[in-house]
Coordinates of C-alpha atoms in Angstrom, one line a residue:
M208 CA 24.3 -0.2 -40.2
T209 CA 22.2 0.3 -37.1
Y210 CA 19.9 -2.3 -35.6
E211 CA 16.9 -0.4 -37.0
Q212 CA 18.4 -0.1 -40.5
L213 CA 19.1 -3.8 -40.7
L214 CA 16.0 -5.3 -39.0
K215 CA 13.1 -2.8 -39.1
K216 CA 11.7 -4.7 -42.0
F217 CA 10.8 -7.5 -39.6
E218 CA 9.0 -5.3 -37.0
K219 CA 5.4 -6.1 -38.2
L220 CA 6.1 -9.8 -39.0
P221 CA 3.6 -11.9 -37.0
Q222 CA 5.3 -14.0 -34.4
P223 CA 4.1 -16.5 -31.8
K224 CA 3.5 -15.4 -28.3
I225 CA 5.1 -16.8 -25.1
V226 CA 2.4 -18.6 -23.1
D227 CA 4.5 -20.7 -20.7
V228 CA 7.8 -20.1 -19.0
N229 CA 9.7 -22.9 -17.1
L230 CA 13.3 -22.1 -16.2
K231 CA 16.1 -23.2 -13.9
V232 CA 18.4 -20.3 -12.9
E233 CA 21.8 -20.9 -11.3
I234 CA 23.2 -17.8 -9.6
Y235 CA 26.9 -17.6 -8.6
P236 CA 27.2 -14.4 -6.5
S237 CA 30.9 -14.9 -5.6
T238 CA 31.8 -14.8 -9.3
R239 CA 28.9 -12.6 -10.4
D240 CA 27.7 -15.1 -13.0
F241 CA 24.5 -16.9 -13.7
T242 CA 23.0 -19.4 -16.2
A243 CA 19.3 -19.9 -17.1
E244 CA 18.1 -23.1 -18.8
G245 CA 14.6 -24.3 -19.6
Y246 CA 11.9 -23.7 -22.1
Y247 CA 9.1 -21.4 -23.3
W248 CA 5.9 -22.6 -25.0
L249 CA 5.1 -20.4 -27.9
K250 CA 1.6 -20.2 -29.4
N251 CA 0.5 -19.0 -32.8
K252 CA -2.4 -16.6 -32.0
T253 CA -2.9 -15.5 -35.6
N254 CA -5.1 -17.0 -38.2
K255 CA -2.2 -18.0 -40.6
P256 CA 0.6 -20.6 -40.3
M257 CA 4.1 -19.4 -39.3
T258 CA 7.2 -20.7 -41.0
E259 CA 9.8 -18.6 -39.2
I260 CA 10.5 -17.7 -35.6
H261 CA 12.7 -14.7 -34.9
I262 CA 14.7 -14.7 -31.7
Q263 CA 16.3 -11.6 -30.0
N264 CA 19.1 -12.5 -27.7
D265 CA 20.0 -9.9 -25.0
V266 CA 23.1 -8.1 -26.4
E267 CA 22.8 -5.2 -24.0
H268 CA 24.0 -7.4 -21.1
K269 CA 26.3 -9.5 -23.4
M270 CA 24.3 -12.7 -22.8
K271 CA 25.7 -15.9 -24.4
L272 CA 23.2 -18.2 -25.9
A273 CA 24.6 -21.7 -25.4
Y274 CA 21.9 -23.4 -27.4
L275 CA 18.3 -22.8 -28.6
K276 CA 16.2 -25.4 -30.3
F277 CA 12.6 -26.1 -31.3
E278 CA 10.6 -29.2 -30.7
G279 CA 10.0 -30.7 -34.2
G280 CA 13.2 -29.2 -35.5
A281 CA 14.2 -25.9 -37.2
K282 CA 17.3 -24.6 -38.9
K283 CA 19.0 -21.3 -38.6
N284 CA 18.1 -19.3 -41.6
R285 CA 19.9 -16.0 -40.9
K286 CA 21.9 -14.7 -37.9
Y287 CA 22.8 -11.1 -37.3
E288 CA 25.6 -11.7 -34.8
K289 CA 26.2 -8.1 -33.6
Q290 CA 22.5 -7.5 -33.1
G291 CA 21.9 -10.9 -31.5
Y292 CA 19.0 -11.5 -33.9
I293 CA 18.5 -15.1 -35.2
I294 CA 15.9 -16.3 -37.7
H295 CA 14.8 -19.9 -37.4
T296 CA 12.9 -21.7 -40.2
L297 CA 10.7 -24.4 -38.7
N298 CA 10.7 -27.9 -40.2
K299 CA 7.0 -27.9 -40.0
P300 CA 4.9 -24.6 -40.1
L301 CA 3.2 -23.7 -36.9
A302 CA -0.5 -23.8 -37.5
P303 CA -3.0 -21.2 -36.0
S304 CA -3.7 -22.0 -32.3
D305 CA -0.9 -24.6 -32.2
S306 CA 2.0 -24.3 -29.8
I307 CA 5.7 -25.2 -30.0
K308 CA 8.3 -25.8 -27.3
M309 CA 11.5 -23.7 -27.4
S310 CA 14.3 -24.9 -25.2
F311 CA 17.4 -22.8 -24.5
K312 CA 20.3 -22.1 -22.2
T313 CA 21.8 -18.6 -21.8
M314 CA 24.7 -17.5 -19.7
F315 CA 26.0 -14.3 -18.1
E316 CA 29.7 -14.1 -17.2
T317 CA 31.7 -11.4 -15.4
K318 CA 35.2 -11.3 -16.7
G319 CA 37.8 -8.9 -15.2
F320 CA 36.6 -5.3 -14.8
V321 CA 35.7 -2.4 -17.1
A322 CA 36.6 1.3 -16.9
N323 CA 33.0 2.2 -16.5
G324 CA 29.5 0.8 -16.9
S325 CA 30.1 -2.3 -14.8
N326 CA 27.0 -4.5 -14.4
T327 CA 25.4 -3.8 -10.9
N328 CA 22.5 -6.3 -11.3
V329 CA 24.5 -9.5 -10.6
V330 CA 26.5 -8.8 -7.4
Y331 CA 28.0 -10.5 -4.4
N332 CA 25.0 -9.7 -2.1
G333 CA 21.8 -8.3 -3.5
T334 CA 21.5 -9.7 -7.1
F335 CA 18.4 -8.4 -8.9
F336 CA 17.7 -8.8 -12.6
N337 CA 14.6 -9.4 -14.7
N338 CA 13.5 -11.4 -17.8
T339 CA 15.0 -8.8 -20.2
Y340 CA 18.2 -10.9 -19.8
F341 CA 16.4 -13.9 -21.5
P342 CA 15.6 -14.5 -25.2
S343 CA 12.6 -12.6 -26.5
I344 CA 10.5 -13.2 -29.7
G345 CA 10.7 -10.9 -32.7
Y346 CA 12.0 -7.4 -33.4
N347 CA 12.7 -5.2 -30.3
N348 CA 12.3 -1.5 -31.0
G349 CA 13.9 -0.9 -27.6
Y350 CA 17.2 -1.3 -29.5
E351 CA 16.5 1.6 -31.8
I352 CA 18.4 4.8 -31.4
G353 CA 16.2 7.2 -29.4
D354 CA 18.2 10.5 -29.5
D355 CA 17.2 12.5 -32.6
D356 CA 20.7 14.1 -32.9
T357 CA 22.3 10.7 -33.1
R358 CA 19.6 9.5 -35.5
R359 CA 20.5 12.3 -37.9
K360 CA 24.1 11.1 -38.0
Y361 CA 22.8 7.8 -39.3
K362 CA 20.4 9.5 -41.7
L363 CA 17.4 8.2 -39.7
K364 CA 14.2 10.2 -39.5
E365 CA 13.0 11.6 -36.2
K366 CA 11.6 8.8 -34.0
E367 CA 8.1 9.0 -32.6
R368 CA 8.3 8.0 -28.9
M369 CA 5.2 5.9 -29.0
M370 CA 2.5 4.6 -31.3
E371 CA -0.8 6.5 -31.8
Q372 CA -3.7 5.4 -29.7
N373 CA -5.6 3.9 -32.6
D374 CA -2.6 1.8 -33.9
P375 CA -3.9 -1.8 -34.2
I376 CA -0.4 -3.2 -33.4
G377 CA -0.1 -1.0 -30.3
L378 CA -3.5 -2.0 -29.1
S379 CA -2.6 -5.6 -29.4
Q380 CA 0.5 -5.2 -27.2
S381 CA 0.8 -4.5 -23.5
L382 CA 3.3 -2.3 -21.8
F383 CA 5.3 -5.4 -20.9
G384 CA 6.2 -6.2 -24.5
D385 CA 4.8 -7.6 -27.7
D386 CA 6.0 -11.2 -27.4
A387 CA 3.5 -12.3 -24.7
D388 CA 0.1 -11.5 -23.1
Y389 CA -0.3 -13.6 -19.9
I390 CA 1.9 -16.6 -19.1
S391 CA 2.1 -19.7 -16.9
F392 CA 5.2 -19.4 -14.8
E393 CA 7.5 -21.8 -12.9
M394 CA 11.2 -21.3 -11.8
V395 CA 13.8 -23.1 -9.8
I396 CA 16.6 -20.8 -8.5
G397 CA 20.0 -22.1 -7.2
T398 CA 22.2 -19.8 -5.2
E399 CA 25.0 -19.9 -2.6
K400 CA 24.2 -21.6 0.7
D401 CA 24.0 -18.4 2.8
Q402 CA 21.6 -16.6 0.4
T403 CA 17.8 -16.7 -0.2
A404 CA 16.6 -16.5 -3.8
I405 CA 13.2 -15.2 -4.7
A406 CA 11.0 -15.0 -7.8
P407 CA 7.3 -14.4 -8.4
G408 CA 5.0 -17.3 -7.5
Y409 CA 4.6 -19.5 -4.4
L410 CA 7.5 -21.4 -2.9
Q411 CA 6.8 -25.1 -3.6
K412 CA 9.9 -26.3 -1.7
S413 CA 13.5 -25.4 -0.9
W414 CA 16.5 -27.7 -0.4
E415 CA 20.3 -27.9 -0.2
E416 CA 22.4 -29.8 -2.8
K417 CA 26.1 -29.7 -3.4
N418 CA 26.6 -26.9 -0.9
R419 CA 24.1 -24.8 -2.7
K420 CA 20.5 -23.7 -1.8
Y421 CA 17.6 -24.2 -4.2
F422 CA 14.1 -22.6 -4.3
H423 CA 11.2 -23.8 -6.4
Y424 CA 8.5 -21.2 -7.3
K425 CA 5.3 -21.7 -9.2
M426 CA 2.5 -19.3 -10.0
D427 CA -1.0 -20.8 -9.8
V428 CA -2.7 -18.2 -12.1
P429 CA -1.6 -16.6 -15.4
M430 CA 0.6 -13.5 -14.9
C431 CA 2.3 -10.9 -17.0
N432 CA 5.5 -11.8 -18.8
F433 CA 7.5 -9.7 -16.4
Y434 CA 9.4 -11.4 -13.6
S435 CA 12.5 -10.8 -11.5
I436 CA 15.2 -12.9 -9.9
V437 CA 16.6 -11.8 -6.6
S438 CA 19.3 -13.4 -4.3
A439 CA 20.8 -12.0 -1.1
K440 CA 21.8 -12.7 2.5
Y441 CA 18.4 -11.9 4.0
E442 CA 16.7 -11.5 7.3
V443 CA 12.9 -11.6 7.0
K444 CA 10.1 -9.7 8.8
K445 CA 6.7 -11.5 8.6
D446 CA 3.1 -10.5 9.2
K447 CA -0.2 -11.1 7.5
W448 CA -3.2 -9.1 6.2
I449 CA -6.8 -10.4 6.3
A450 CA -8.7 -9.7 3.1
P451 CA -12.3 -8.6 3.3
D452 CA -13.4 -12.1 2.4
G453 CA -11.5 -13.4 5.4
K454 CA -8.6 -15.0 3.5
P455 CA -5.1 -14.4 4.9
V456 CA -2.4 -12.8 2.8
S457 CA 1.2 -13.4 3.8
L458 CA 3.3 -10.3 4.1
E459 CA 7.1 -10.6 4.1
I460 CA 9.9 -8.0 4.0
Y461 CA 13.4 -9.4 3.1
Y462 CA 16.1 -7.1 4.3
N463 CA 19.8 -6.8 5.0
K464 CA 20.7 -7.2 8.7
G465 CA 21.1 -3.8 10.3
H466 CA 18.6 -2.1 7.9
E467 CA 15.6 -2.4 10.2
Y468 CA 14.9 1.4 10.4
N469 CA 11.7 1.6 8.3
L470 CA 10.4 -2.0 8.3
D471 CA 7.4 -1.1 10.5
K472 CA 6.5 1.8 8.2
M473 CA 6.7 -0.4 5.2
M474 CA 4.6 -3.2 6.8
S475 CA 2.0 -0.6 7.9
S476 CA 1.8 0.7 4.4
M477 CA 1.3 -2.7 2.9
K478 CA -1.6 -3.3 5.2
S479 CA -3.2 0.1 4.7
S480 CA -2.7 -0.2 0.9
F481 CA -4.3 -3.6 0.7
D482 CA -7.2 -2.4 2.9
Y483 CA -7.9 0.6 0.6
F484 CA -7.3 -1.0 -2.8
S485 CA -9.3 -4.2 -2.1
R486 CA -12.2 -2.2 -0.6
N487 CA -12.3 0.4 -3.3
F488 CA -11.0 -1.2 -6.5
S489 CA -11.2 -5.0 -6.6
P490 CA -9.9 -8.0 -4.6
Y491 CA -6.2 -8.7 -4.4
Q492 CA -5.4 -11.5 -6.8
Y493 CA -2.6 -13.3 -4.8
R494 CA -2.1 -14.9 -1.4
Q495 CA 1.2 -13.2 -0.6
M496 CA 3.3 -10.1 -1.0
R497 CA 7.0 -9.9 -0.6
I498 CA 9.3 -6.9 -0.6
M499 CA 13.0 -7.6 -1.1
E500 CA 15.9 -5.1 -0.5
F501 CA 18.5 -4.6 -3.2
P502 CA 21.7 -2.4 -3.1
K503 CA 21.8 1.3 -3.7
Y504 CA 23.2 1.0 -7.2
A505 CA 19.8 2.2 -8.2
D506 CA 17.1 4.2 -6.4
F507 CA 13.8 2.7 -7.4
A508 CA 11.3 -0.1 -6.6
Q509 CA 9.6 -2.3 -9.1
S510 CA 6.4 -4.2 -8.9
F511 CA 6.3 -7.8 -10.2
A512 CA 3.6 -10.4 -9.5
N513 CA 3.3 -10.6 -5.7
T514 CA 6.9 -9.4 -5.5
V515 CA 8.5 -6.0 -5.1
P516 CA 12.3 -5.5 -5.3
F517 CA 13.0 -2.3 -3.4
S518 CA 16.2 -0.2 -3.3
E519 CA 17.8 0.3 0.1
G520 CA 18.2 3.9 -0.8
I521 CA 14.5 4.9 -1.0
G522 CA 13.2 2.5 1.7
F523 CA 15.4 0.6 4.1
I524 CA 18.0 3.2 5.0
Q525 CA 16.3 6.4 4.3
K526 CA 16.3 8.5 7.4
I527 CA 13.0 10.2 8.5
S528 CA 14.4 12.7 11.0
D529 CA 11.2 14.6 11.8
P530 CA 7.9 12.7 11.2
E531 CA 6.1 16.0 11.5
E532 CA 8.1 17.7 8.7
D533 CA 9.7 15.0 6.5
L534 CA 7.8 13.2 3.8
D535 CA 7.6 9.5 4.6
M536 CA 8.9 8.2 1.3
P537 CA 9.3 4.5 2.4
Y538 CA 5.6 4.5 3.3
Y539 CA 4.6 6.3 0.1
V540 CA 6.8 4.2 -2.3
T541 CA 5.4 1.0 -0.7
A542 CA 1.9 2.1 -1.4
H543 CA 2.7 3.1 -5.0
E544 CA 4.3 -0.3 -5.8
L545 CA 1.5 -2.2 -4.3
G546 CA -0.9 -0.1 -6.4
H547 CA 0.8 -1.7 -9.4
Q548 CA -0.6 -5.0 -8.4
W549 CA -3.9 -3.5 -9.7
W550 CA -2.6 -0.9 -12.2
G551 CA -0.2 -2.9 -14.4
H552 CA -0.9 -6.4 -13.2
Q553 CA -4.7 -6.6 -13.1
V554 CA -5.0 -4.1 -15.9
A555 CA -2.1 -3.8 -18.3
E556 CA -2.4 -0.9 -20.8
A557 CA -1.9 -0.8 -24.5
N558 CA 1.5 0.0 -25.9
V559 CA 0.4 3.4 -27.2
K560 CA 0.6 7.1 -26.3
G561 CA -0.9 7.8 -22.9
N562 CA -0.3 4.3 -21.6
A563 CA 1.5 5.3 -18.4
M564 CA -1.6 7.3 -17.3
L565 CA -3.2 3.9 -16.7
S566 CA -0.4 2.3 -14.7
E567 CA 1.9 5.0 -13.2
T568 CA -0.7 7.7 -12.7
Q569 CA -3.2 5.4 -11.1
A570 CA -0.5 3.9 -8.9
Q571 CA 0.3 7.5 -7.9
Y572 CA -3.4 8.1 -7.1
S573 CA -3.7 4.9 -5.1
A574 CA -0.7 5.8 -3.0
L575 CA -2.0 9.4 -2.5
M576 CA -5.3 8.1 -1.2
V577 CA -3.6 5.8 1.3
M578 CA -1.5 8.7 2.5
K579 CA -4.5 11.0 2.6
H580 CA -6.1 8.8 5.3
A581 CA -2.8 8.4 7.2
I582 CA -1.2 11.8 7.4
K583 CA -2.1 15.4 8.2
P584 CA -3.6 17.6 5.4
A585 CA -0.6 20.0 5.8
M586 CA 1.8 17.2 5.0
M587 CA -0.3 16.1 2.0
Q588 CA -0.2 19.7 0.8
K589 CA 3.6 19.7 1.2
F590 CA 3.8 16.6 -0.9
L591 CA 1.6 18.0 -3.7
K592 CA 3.7 21.2 -3.7
Y593 CA 6.8 19.0 -4.1
E594 CA 5.0 17.2 -7.1
L595 CA 4.1 20.6 -8.6
D596 CA 7.6 21.9 -8.4
R597 CA 9.0 18.7 -10.1
Y598 CA 6.4 18.9 -12.9
L599 CA 7.2 22.5 -13.6
R600 CA 11.0 21.8 -13.6
G601 CA 10.4 18.7 -15.8
R602 CA 8.4 20.6 -18.5
S603 CA 11.1 23.3 -18.6
S604 CA 13.7 20.8 -19.6
E605 CA 11.6 18.9 -22.1
R606 CA 13.8 18.2 -25.2
K607 CA 11.1 17.1 -27.6
K608 CA 7.5 18.0 -26.9
E609 CA 5.3 18.1 -23.8
Q610 CA 2.2 16.0 -24.1
P611 CA -1.1 16.2 -22.3
L612 CA -1.4 13.6 -19.6
N613 CA -3.7 11.3 -21.7
M614 CA -1.1 11.3 -24.5
V615 CA 2.1 11.0 -22.3
E616 CA 5.0 9.3 -24.0
G617 CA 7.1 7.9 -21.1
Q618 CA 7.7 11.3 -19.6
G619 CA 8.0 10.9 -15.9
Y620 CA 7.3 14.5 -15.0
I621 CA 3.9 14.1 -16.7
H622 CA 2.7 10.6 -15.7
Y623 CA 4.1 10.8 -12.1
Q624 CA 4.1 14.5 -11.0
K625 CA 1.3 16.0 -13.2
G626 CA -0.6 12.7 -12.8
S627 CA -0.5 13.1 -9.0
L628 CA -1.8 16.6 -9.2
A629 CA -4.5 15.8 -11.7
M630 CA -5.9 12.8 -9.9
F631 CA -5.8 14.4 -6.5
A632 CA -7.6 17.4 -7.9
L633 CA -10.2 15.2 -9.6
Q634 CA -11.2 13.5 -6.4
D635 CA -11.3 16.9 -4.7
Y636 CA -13.7 18.2 -7.3
I637 CA -16.0 15.2 -7.9
G638 CA -15.4 13.2 -4.7
E639 CA -13.1 10.4 -3.8
D640 CA -16.0 7.9 -3.9
K641 CA -16.8 8.9 -7.5
V642 CA -13.2 8.5 -8.7
N643 CA -13.1 5.1 -7.0
L644 CA -16.4 4.1 -8.6
A645 CA -15.0 5.0 -12.0
L646 CA -11.9 2.9 -11.4
R647 CA -13.9 0.0 -10.0
N648 CA -16.1 0.0 -13.1
F649 CA -13.0 0.3 -15.4
L650 CA -11.5 -2.8 -13.6
K651 CA -14.7 -4.8 -14.1
D652 CA -14.7 -4.1 -17.8
W653 CA -10.9 -4.4 -18.5
Q654 CA -9.4 -6.8 -16.0
Y655 CA -6.8 -9.0 -17.6
P656 CA -7.1 -7.5 -21.1
G657 CA -5.5 -8.4 -24.4
P658 CA -6.3 -10.0 -27.7
D659 CA -7.7 -13.1 -25.9
S660 CA -10.1 -11.0 -23.7
K661 CA -13.7 -9.9 -24.3
N662 CA -12.5 -6.6 -25.6
K663 CA -9.9 -8.2 -27.9
R664 CA -7.3 -5.5 -27.1
Y665 CA -5.6 -3.6 -24.3
P666 CA -7.1 -0.4 -22.9
T667 CA -5.9 3.2 -23.5
S668 CA -5.9 6.3 -21.4
N669 CA -9.0 7.6 -23.3
D670 CA -10.8 4.4 -22.4
L671 CA -10.2 5.3 -18.7
L672 CA -11.2 8.9 -19.2
G673 CA -14.6 7.7 -20.4
Y674 CA -15.2 6.2 -16.9
F675 CA -14.1 9.5 -15.2
K676 CA -16.4 11.5 -17.5
A677 CA -19.3 9.3 -16.6
Q678 CA -18.9 10.2 -12.9
T679 CA -18.2 13.9 -13.5
P680 CA -21.2 16.4 -13.7
D681 CA -21.5 18.5 -16.8
S682 CA -20.7 21.6 -14.8
L683 CA -17.2 20.2 -14.0
K684 CA -16.4 18.4 -17.3
N685 CA -13.9 21.2 -18.1
I686 CA -11.6 19.9 -15.5
I687 CA -11.1 16.7 -17.5
T688 CA -10.1 18.8 -20.5
D689 CA -7.8 21.0 -18.5
M690 CA -6.0 18.4 -16.5
F691 CA -6.0 15.3 -18.7
E692 CA -6.6 16.3 -22.4
S693 CA -4.6 19.5 -22.7
I694 CA -1.7 21.5 -21.1
T695 CA -3.5 24.0 -19.0
L696 CA -1.8 26.3 -16.4
F697 CA -3.2 28.8 -13.9
E698 CA -1.6 32.0 -12.5
N699 CA -3.4 32.6 -9.2
K700 CA -2.4 35.6 -7.0
T701 CA -3.7 37.3 -3.8
E702 CA -3.8 41.0 -4.6
K703 CA -5.3 42.4 -1.5
V704 CA -6.6 41.2 1.9
E705 CA -8.9 43.2 4.3
Y706 CA -10.4 42.0 7.5
K707 CA -12.7 43.3 10.2
D708 CA -12.8 42.1 13.8
L709 CA -16.4 41.3 14.6
K710 CA -15.6 41.1 18.4
N711 CA -17.0 37.6 18.9
K712 CA -13.8 35.7 18.0
T713 CA -14.8 35.9 14.3
F714 CA -13.5 38.0 11.5
E715 CA -14.9 39.3 8.3
V716 CA -12.3 38.8 5.5
K717 CA -12.3 40.2 2.0
I718 CA -9.8 38.9 -0.5
T719 CA -9.1 40.4 -3.9
T720 CA -7.6 37.7 -6.2
S721 CA -6.2 37.7 -9.6
S722 CA -6.5 34.5 -11.7
E723 CA -5.4 33.9 -15.3
K724 CA -5.7 30.7 -17.3
F725 CA -3.3 29.6 -20.1
R726 CA -3.3 26.8 -22.7
A727 CA 0.1 25.7 -23.9
D728 CA 1.2 23.8 -27.0
S729 CA 3.7 21.0 -27.1
S730 CA 6.6 23.5 -27.5
G731 CA 5.6 25.5 -24.4
N732 CA 4.0 28.4 -26.2
E733 CA 1.2 29.7 -24.0
K734 CA -1.9 31.8 -24.8
P735 CA -4.5 33.1 -22.4
I736 CA -8.0 31.6 -22.4
A737 CA -11.2 32.5 -20.7
I738 CA -11.4 31.5 -17.0
N739 CA -14.6 30.3 -15.5
D740 CA -13.4 27.9 -12.8
W741 CA -14.0 26.8 -9.3
I742 CA -10.8 27.6 -7.4
D743 CA -9.9 26.9 -3.7
V744 CA -9.5 30.0 -1.5
G745 CA -8.2 29.5 2.0
V746 CA -7.5 31.6 5.1
Y747 CA -4.8 30.6 7.6
G748 CA -4.1 31.7 11.1
E749 CA -1.6 30.5 13.6
D750 CA -1.9 27.9 16.4
I751 CA -0.3 28.3 19.8
K752 CA 2.9 26.9 18.5
G753 CA 3.1 29.4 15.7
E754 CA 2.2 26.8 13.0
P755 CA -0.2 27.5 10.2
N756 CA -3.8 26.7 11.1
L757 CA -6.4 26.4 8.3
L758 CA -9.4 28.5 9.3
Y759 CA -11.4 28.5 6.0
L760 CA -11.2 26.7 2.7
Q761 CA -13.9 26.9 0.1
K762 CA -14.2 26.8 -3.7
H763 CA -15.2 30.0 -5.3
K764 CA -16.2 30.6 -8.9
V765 CA -13.6 32.8 -10.6
N766 CA -14.6 34.2 -14.0
K767 CA -13.0 37.7 -14.1
R768 CA -9.8 39.5 -13.1
P769 CA -9.6 40.8 -10.4
T770 CA -12.2 39.0 -8.2
L771 CA -13.4 40.2 -4.8
L772 CA -14.2 37.4 -2.4
P773 CA -16.7 36.8 -1.1
S774 CA -18.6 38.1 -4.1

């Protein structure tokens, strides 16, 4: 039987939430092993006593649970060995609002080698893993079979990718998981003498003991239950950024010696990003930001509290041959990941359809605005064309169903690529200041959400859309529907161009355009709909170098086909 067939019955069983994490992690890079030992404090946030606590050990990474015990005592009721699922019955029920200490030790060991699928998170130089390796609380639907073809083999019905937006369980959970809201965090990491180990939080002290190096980190405010552990032979580049209130923020980039190529770009992006986000959204919540390089076994960066592990492949060793022609991805990715300190960490979204529109799409927008003020318009246009191409390719290979942006179900081509286009267009139509005001108001109302907050839940994409609609004039409300609430596409063509030389270094230009508007369903079936939209029309010339030179760009109302401009 599958994980789901055995354990789905426990999915909605109320469980305590992790509120405090205190661990000691010993990393052994030379043998590619680690241990983690310490405790969680678990709190009953429901209004009924709890007699059982369900533990999910990480079986994906073959973690070995050396021990797990509860203060006050408990006995193992049932254990599903293959699934790593253990049910403990408490000696004394956990009353509402009470907490219980759960102590444990878990181990990761590398033995020999495998034909394929070797673990690339725990390595000789550049270890990077996160708290998914540690025990979690309750049923984990991430272990369910996602592929519908495979599900049919096990006689499982088709799986919905995400919960509906009004699902009370989904609204009570954040994107970081259902076993915690915000936590207190403290960690000691031991590693080999020539390496530096980093976790979220502020370094309390470091020392050497038995030919090993130790680092003690502690966060001084509650944070999301999402943290990383990194260890490598690092050099460090340091700088600082001064916040609008005059407080200094330490900036550090930890890198592999010889990978200095893009450090200045990344540091510049950090400063520009903090300037823009703190001025337009809300103050930065921490006193530091650290970027840490990890090996090119993966090409991504990931934002944890005041900490961003960053692949060498998309930042540190990516070659920018021609700054005038090449997209500066290290600069852009840095801005995107820092955006998550707001969109994801200051505001975590509900675990329902559309959730990535709050985190990923707004991080995209944040990075785009930093870029907009740093690069030439032609380069921004090139980037947006790149995003458009990736969105169109993504929707053509959709295996299940395309969703509107506000209902996205973990589909990267929607929340990243379409999200970039939608947000950039929104600020172009209603104004950058209006979009930022909407986001600022949203943050004021939804900062640090969850069941314990004033709203008693996490926000959804439609909550955010309400703030955008409040700043959008009635004459432009259709763009919210087109870009966020539906799948709408345009087919715009230039049919004919005529011009007349007016002899005074000016020209009269007449353009005949053809524009069609389509609404698509989730399967890609398109039908034409009436068009009555403001569409950009531009005229380019050439500069003395033969490069395109924008001479004219204005929005024109297009409501028929064809349209003669100016009309």
